Amino acid sequence: MLQVEGVEAGYGSSKVLFGIDLELGKGQLGAMMGRNGMGKTTTVRAISGLTPASAGSVRLAGRDITALKPYQIGQAGIALVPEGRQVFPTLTVRENLVCTASNRSGLGLWTLDLVLDHFPRLRERADQLGNSLSGGEQQMLAIARALMTNPKVLILDEATEGLAPLIRKGIWKTLGALKAQGQTTLVIDKNLDEMANVADHATVLVKGRVAWSGDMAAMRAVPDFAETYLGV
Amino acid sequence: MSQLFLEQLLNGVQLGMFLFLVSAGLTLVFGFMNIINLAHGSLFMIGAYAMALIGGVTGSFLLALVLSLPVVACAAWVIEVVIIRRLHERDHLDQVLATFALILFINEGTTMLFGRVPLFMDVPASLSGTVTLPGGVTYPLYRVAIIGAGLAVALALWLIIARTRVGMQIRAGTTNRETVEQLGVNIDRLNTLIFVVGAMFAGLAGALAGPLTSVEVGMGENLLILCFVCVVIGGIGSVRGAMLGAITVGVVDTMGRAFVPDILGRFLDPATASGISAGLSSMSIYLLMVVVLVFRPTGLFPVARSV
Amino acid sequence: MRDTHHLPFLLGCLAALLLLPFVLQATGSSYLISTATRLVVFAIAAVSLDLLIGYTGLVSFGHAAFLGVGAYTVGILSFHAYEDTTLIGLPGTLSGLVAIPLALALSALAALIVGALSLRTRGVYFIMITLSFGQMLFFLFVSLEQYGGDDGMMMFEGRNRLPLLDLNDRISFYYFCLAWFVLFFWFCTWLVRSKFGRTLAAIKQNQDRLSSIGINAYWAKLQVFVIAGVGAGLAGALSANHTEFVSPALTHWTRSGDLMIVVILGGMGTLVGPVLGTFLFLLLEEFLPLILRGLGLGLLSEHWRFVFGPILILVVLYAKTGLYGLIFPRRG
Amino acid sequence: MLEIRNLCKSFGALKAADDVSLTVERGTIHALIGPNGAGKTTLIALLSGYLQPTSGAIAFDGRDLLAVPTHLRPHAGLVRSFQITSVFPEMTVRENVCLVLQSVAGQARSLFRLAAADRAEQEEADATLARVGLIDQADALTGNLAHGQKRQVEIAMALAARPKLLLLDEPTAGMGVEESRRIMDLLESLRDSVTMLLVEHDMDVVFGLADRVSVLVYGKVIASDTPERIRVNADVQEAYLGDHELHGEGD
Amino acid sequence: EVKIGMITTLSGPAGYLGQDVRDGFLLAIAEEGGMLGGVKVEVLVEDDGLKPENGRAIAERFLERDEVEIMTGVIFSNISPVVAPLTLRAGRFYITPNSAPSQFAGKNCHENYFAVAWQNDSLHESAGLNATSQGYGNAFVLAPNYQAGKDAIAGFKRYFEGEIVGEVYTQLGQTDYAAEIARIRAAGPEMVFQFLPGGMGINFAKQYDQAGMNEEVPMVLAAPSSDINILRAVGESMVGVSSSSHWNHDIENDANRAFIAGFEAEYGRSPTVYASQGYDTAKLIASALMKTGGKVTADMDGFRSALKAADFDSVRGAFAFNTNNHPIQNWYARIVVERDGEFLNETTGVIAENHADAYASECALN
Ligand SMILES: Nc1ncnc2c1ncn2[C@@H]1O[C@H](COP(=O)(O)OP(=O)(O)OP(=O)(O)O)[C@@H](O)[C@H]1O
Ligand SMILES: Nc1ncnc2c1ncn2[C@@H]1O[C@H](COP(=O)(O)OP(=O)(O)OP(=O)(O)O)[C@@H](O)[C@H]1O
Ligand SMILES: [Mg+2]
Ligand SMILES: [Mg+2]
């Protein structure tokens, strides 16, 4: 579904990514890990066109999307839950959700009602402005907003940050359920254990390069995986 | 006295509606796109010139009205694509400078093309004359028509902003441009669209203002400040705010001009009274704005914003 | 705080400004000294505005008001000295030792009052409330019939008197203004590099965060607002002396607009920028028609704004930090 | 150290703080947990003066905190960090910290001292940055940092204010495992000198550090106890932890 | 060759005033093929943009670099107090084709300062005379709240013998006059005098007519409020409005006929009163140059007395300078009529013969 090959990118004159490879089959859930500042966010920004790649290519369902504009990539079916939530502060919760709603996967899985069922807290807050939500509520909103576009590929950048354990578990469960329905997903998160339960394979970034990648079984087989790659 | 009072109140409301008509486009572009467009007044002027020129050739008010809107739209489209679009991600102040420069350019260009002499434009026969309103006040029909146009524009504006996803996307784009884009919205195209629509509102106001005011170069600039006052007093980013702000300004201004001299005249000698009240009435709108903002720092009908 | 590192450039400019009268005299164009004086005076006002716009993020659209306060102080004192009358029991004076300090004090007071009320608001609301104050002052001056209303008043007795220095001499007056300019510029350079300057930068970047680290943004803003007001008042006092004429036009919103334009044009948040902006703006305004005529474009010479507008637009579009950015492209 | 009595705050019909009473003892780390939207950040905003309570009283160090203006609270020793990163993006990391230091020293409006000339201040800033592990980014523009690094700046700024009571709103959110660990160690080392009210969703951090844990649900404190007892409290499990947390991840 | 500096206002809505003054002036020169009074002249024209500082800068440049001997062209009364003193101090001649504020007519009059058009107040004094002679017993007066507006009303009142039932100062740049019109209707005066220059006057006249007031309360205006451009912009609504002027296109004399024909041929439009002032100014200079044989500053006394003699055929007919170097001239009553779809002012009579301004007695010249 998503193929990233040799992507390089950076900000201004400083280069951050030095050739990232990543492949995500349809219905797979990939995990991306790495310490702070290693380039995870930059990678997903490159994929979604916000920080255009200076080399390499990104393909979505076979189509080369490297040079497309961010909105074209969005329309092509990649939805991002950005780091730091970025809810629309002056829109109500409902407006946040319907504002960019779409049916890009063609399956039309997610409707407003369904999303609100999933996050009952948002239903309670439906007419409140985005910026008056609590941190965790904003996070839910950002996830829900991405789901409302019915994306082909869903990317979550630290989407469980600031969520209560119970909700966090709910999110992982949802991701598992989505996977079961065939949703392709890329997750960045620091909760190794929870991620390991649902992910098909993982990629570890160190200083803008892929330091390790493989499936979960392989990961468990690496002795001291966390210590080696995540610096614990 | 009471009939005069009613008439003056009506005048105030009518002025308010006229100001709203001129402010409508400004609200859209400024309140929702967050773009400070000083050249709004120039678009207003283009509308009036197009109307007067086309009206002069065709002799038909309606035809001129219908034809002048596309003229303004074209001008706005060019301005957006060539200049404004590149300034979305820049500081507000860059927009100020660029649109200020645009004013110079458009005004001077208009002078070169059409001279410095004001153009003629008359009220169409069907809207000329006066009507007698319930209560016995006789009122120019054209002014009644302006009120109607103001209401229609308010409705259109409200529909665009509150009822369409486009409105939401624009509001979202002003605060989190990257995020809306990533969610698949072509924000550039949307901005062009809104800018053009806003300009058409300005053009419409200009076209309708022609029979009431002098059609001349720079006719929009005086109004521009007044419109910013209306939009800001009402609270930026809401149609209701702009409307109420405009009516407040219209009524305060009119009532000040209408009655303050008489009231002062009871305490002071006439010459002093007319001098002071004239000074006061020139300041009244600004005084109003200061008072409103000191007590309500985000206008009368604030829309919550991110902090 | 980028613009503090080109000492050679600044010294070069200073030397040029110091030598200017001699060069102009030598080339027989000493009438231009007056233009140069005007530039220097206007630059003081522009730099002071930049403290607000560029360094603190406070977009004041009423800055010309303080220009007016300074100018009217000088003008009114001179008026009463000429008429030999008094104002609330006080005589007028031509003495620069009285008039200029008083102009500074009154503009500080005006800025204190306007600032205290305006700084309750933010963003666009701040723009508009300062505009309102400016306009109110404008209409106040317009209604001062005794002082010529909107026609303004002449200073019949010429410029202020100072011991040892004859301000009515064009060259002395130029150096007098230049001295003030250099002093003020130096002061601002110091200010923006001081700890207070850092607080201002913080206000510009993230005002809401300040109280949580123990800073009262309101007082800091008021402080800089008053300082900037005094700068504009100084420019006003000098400008009144320069034209020997004072009128409400000095405080009209279009004048505040001009100030804002030169700051943006030159490059906000740099002190050199507004000075460059002033020079370009005023010189183009004065000489563009001549240049165009010289190029044989008679029609455009009369309609020089038709050319001026696009020049400004090009600068905005292609020089991200104004003229300053063109001259000193960012490293890295 | 801090005593909150019957504090209420409503937003319209919503009660974000509903009769909250809470005591934070001097020298302890007091954790505050609760589901999203429970009112934790609101409570911190009330303490730091960003919001005014509808009713109730707060005593800090024996004096009435509500009478102290927001910007003076840090000077009194009460300092907060932000859940949603709030830094000065166009300043370097070091300058962010220096800004706090100059404020604490009462020099925020000083025209007489050049910012760049104060060596002592910069050394102190560097020391603070070293403690949070960000010294190698001291000269980077804060806006250009990765998310987790900004979170570290946030902590450094709070520490630089030399707090007596530190209000930490999800300090480790967004940080990687190692960075979290470092911050935990840092907070641990400060335990003796600084009292802390810690809001966290990371149970490793909470149970690893806290002396006492209070649980806030829908604006109400439903439990306030030692970590061990909270961990097994049935209400807390249901409302917040979820059953699986019973066995904990921290062990 | 004599250099003449012309500082005038060409930009902004008021730009047409400067444009007409300039064109009238240049027409006179063109008629002589680049000469005035047989002397070759060079005219430097610059736009002051209505800013006093610009006026000053241009004046200094003209006086010093170009060494102009005669300064002219200023339209507005906030530019002349800057340009005139500079010019006079430099020992050159200041000849104003338009703006003539009272200070230079009275106490601060100067031997080298000449006003060709009028003293500002006279415009409105003549309107007062006009209203009185038409037999109106009371009037409602209206002007913007600024100096020229106040002067206008003072001037009107000086010669109006009826009662003033309402005196209103409006905002500068006002667009909507509904409130004022309602007040006028409520006050029920016999006539209205308004001095609302430029666009303001157009706005007022349009709205006044739309409110159906033209039939109820007639307007009596000063010349600037009824010039040909305003008639064109307002149209039909102006028909029947009376005004007073020192010049009109239908004043019968050779000079005027030649001027109008020449102007229309040269520029393809009808001249305004401002154009006539520019033309007269040039003709005045021509007469003086002719006498001194092109000497200006070289023969200060000679040129001055030649100017003062005003030995030229003014397009407005009889013309002489008073002791204060301001005109003594006739004022005519006019009324707006429609002729073949064009709107014109038609002269109906003389209001005041050899009218002089009110300040001459304060002037120490003789
Ligand atoms: N706008 C920017 N300008 C310049 N450098 C940047 C910018 N954003 C990020 N960087 C740098 O790029 C590097 C990678 O950042 P990135 O945000 O991709 O890291 P990350 O892996 O997502 O970290 P985190 O876990 O903290 O979110 C960091 O060193 C950061 O300092
Ligand atoms: N200004 C406001 N207007 C209306 N409601 C608000 C406002 N601020 C907060 N709320 C609501 O108050 C509740 C408490 O919010 P708060 O931010 O304190 O939660 P929290 O406990 O910090 O949650 P989280 O763990 O998700 O950060 C939330 O439901 C939020 O939507
Ligand atoms: Mg990241
Ligand atoms: Mg929170």
mmCIF file of N, CA and C and ligand atoms in Angstrom, chain A residues 121 125 128 132-137 162, chain D residues 11 14 16 35-42 83 170 201, ligand 2:
data_model
loop_
_atom_site.group_PDB
_atom_site.id
_atom_site.type_symbol
_atom_site.label_atom_id
_atom_site.label_comp_id
_atom_site.label_asym_id
_atom_site.label_seq_id
_atom_site.Cartn_x
_atom_site.Cartn_y
_atom_site.Cartn_z
ATOM 1 N N ARG A 121 -16.806 10.841 24.758
ATOM 2 C CA ARG A 121 -16.433 12.108 25.334
ATOM 3 C C ARG A 121 -16.616 13.259 24.325
ATOM 4 N N ARG A 125 -18.983 16.779 24.108
ATOM 5 C CA ARG A 125 -18.384 18.090 23.894
ATOM 6 C C ARG A 125 -18.644 18.619 22.486
ATOM 7 N N GLN A 128 -18.592 22.316 21.758
ATOM 8 C CA GLN A 128 -17.571 23.131 22.404
ATOM 9 C C GLN A 128 -16.464 23.454 21.389
ATOM 10 N N SER A 132 -11.035 24.599 23.772
ATOM 11 C CA SER A 132 -11.439 24.506 25.168
ATOM 12 C C SER A 132 -11.418 23.061 25.656
ATOM 13 N N LEU A 133 -11.005 22.168 24.789
ATOM 14 C CA LEU A 133 -10.951 20.764 25.199
ATOM 15 C C LEU A 133 -9.712 20.503 26.045
ATOM 16 N N SER A 134 -9.798 19.467 26.862
ATOM 17 C CA SER A 134 -8.608 19.059 27.606
ATOM 18 C C SER A 134 -7.620 18.437 26.633
ATOM 19 N N GLY A 135 -6.376 18.319 27.083
ATOM 20 C CA GLY A 135 -5.342 17.775 26.220
ATOM 21 C C GLY A 135 -5.746 16.440 25.615
ATOM 22 N N GLY A 136 -6.237 15.571 26.451
ATOM 23 C CA GLY A 136 -6.599 14.243 25.976
ATOM 24 C C GLY A 136 -7.775 14.275 25.017
ATOM 25 N N GLU A 137 -8.729 15.143 25.313
ATOM 26 C CA GLU A 137 -9.883 15.264 24.419
ATOM 27 C C GLU A 137 -9.445 15.769 23.045
ATOM 28 N N GLY A 162 -0.529 11.715 26.226
ATOM 29 C CA GLY A 162 -1.462 12.449 27.076
ATOM 30 C C GLY A 162 -2.808 11.799 27.249
ATOM 31 N N PHE D 11 -17.325 25.974 33.733
ATOM 32 C CA PHE D 11 -17.413 26.596 32.405
ATOM 33 C C PHE D 11 -18.847 26.405 31.967
ATOM 34 N N LEU D 14 -20.651 23.116 32.777
ATOM 35 C CA LEU D 14 -19.661 22.094 33.095
ATOM 36 C C LEU D 14 -18.871 22.458 34.345
ATOM 37 N N ALA D 16 -15.643 21.878 36.000
ATOM 38 C CA ALA D 16 -14.326 21.297 35.769
ATOM 39 C C ALA D 16 -13.598 21.066 37.086
ATOM 40 N N PRO D 35 -8.968 10.573 34.485
ATOM 41 C CA PRO D 35 -9.250 10.431 33.054
ATOM 42 C C PRO D 35 -9.099 11.754 32.312
ATOM 43 N N ASN D 36 -9.086 11.668 31.012
ATOM 44 C CA ASN D 36 -8.988 12.894 30.217
ATOM 45 C C ASN D 36 -10.212 13.753 30.458
ATOM 46 N N GLY D 37 -9.947 15.024 30.618
ATOM 47 C CA GLY D 37 -11.045 15.953 30.826
ATOM 48 C C GLY D 37 -11.549 15.973 32.245
ATOM 49 N N ALA D 38 -10.794 15.371 33.158
ATOM 50 C CA ALA D 38 -11.251 15.310 34.542
ATOM 51 C C ALA D 38 -11.118 16.670 35.223
ATOM 52 N N GLY D 39 -10.224 17.486 34.737
ATOM 53 C CA GLY D 39 -10.053 18.803 35.347
ATOM 54 C C GLY D 39 -8.675 19.012 35.940
ATOM 55 N N LYS D 40 -7.721 18.183 35.550
ATOM 56 C CA LYS D 40 -6.375 18.298 36.121
ATOM 57 C C LYS D 40 -5.690 19.580 35.654
ATOM 58 N N THR D 41 -5.708 19.783 34.364
ATOM 59 C CA THR D 41 -5.082 21.000 33.848
ATOM 60 C C THR D 41 -5.814 22.229 34.379
ATOM 61 N N THR D 42 -7.107 22.127 34.473
ATOM 62 C CA THR D 42 -7.875 23.239 35.021
ATOM 63 C C THR D 42 -7.405 23.559 36.434
ATOM 64 N N GLN D 83 1.120 21.491 29.655
ATOM 65 C CA GLN D 83 0.862 20.223 28.990
ATOM 66 C C GLN D 83 1.056 20.375 27.481
ATOM 67 N N GLU D 170 1.873 16.848 32.923
ATOM 68 C CA GLU D 170 2.358 15.808 32.007
ATOM 69 C C GLU D 170 3.766 16.107 31.488
ATOM 70 N N HIS D 201 -0.074 10.782 32.913
ATOM 71 C CA HIS D 201 -0.825 9.594 32.514
ATOM 72 C C HIS D 201 0.089 8.376 32.440
HETATM 73 N N1 LIG F 2 -12.433 27.351 28.492
HETATM 74 C C1 LIG F 2 -13.212 26.248 28.602
HETATM 75 N N2 LIG F 2 -14.497 26.303 28.243
HETATM 76 C C2 LIG F 2 -15.283 25.219 28.341
HETATM 77 N N3 LIG F 2 -14.860 24.035 28.779
HETATM 78 C C3 LIG F 2 -13.583 23.895 29.150
HETATM 79 C C4 LIG F 2 -12.688 25.014 29.068
HETATM 80 N N4 LIG F 2 -11.472 24.588 29.496
HETATM 81 C C5 LIG F 2 -11.616 23.288 29.817
HETATM 82 N N5 LIG F 2 -12.877 22.870 29.605
HETATM 83 C C6 LIG F 2 -13.398 21.541 29.858
HETATM 84 O O1 LIG F 2 -13.116 21.221 31.204
HETATM 85 C C7 LIG F 2 -12.796 19.849 31.340
HETATM 86 C C8 LIG F 2 -11.499 19.708 32.139
HETATM 87 O O2 LIG F 2 -10.412 20.058 31.293
HETATM 88 P P1 LIG F 2 -8.906 19.857 31.732
HETATM 89 O O3 LIG F 2 -8.069 20.433 30.667
HETATM 90 O O4 LIG F 2 -8.700 20.381 33.087
HETATM 91 O O5 LIG F 2 -8.762 18.293 31.752
HETATM 92 P P2 LIG F 2 -7.527 17.387 32.122
HETATM 93 O O6 LIG F 2 -7.901 16.665 33.351
HETATM 94 O O7 LIG F 2 -6.298 18.165 32.145
HETATM 95 O O8 LIG F 2 -7.526 16.356 30.934
HETATM 96 P P3 LIG F 2 -6.309 15.739 30.086
HETATM 97 O O9 LIG F 2 -5.748 14.657 30.875
HETATM 98 O O10 LIG F 2 -6.980 15.212 28.883
HETATM 99 O O11 LIG F 2 -5.373 16.834 29.807
HETATM 100 C C9 LIG F 2 -12.696 19.294 29.937
HETATM 101 O O12 LIG F 2 -13.815 18.488 29.686
HETATM 102 C C10 LIG F 2 -12.709 20.490 29.021
HETATM 103 O O13 LIG F 2 -13.402 20.217 27.843
#
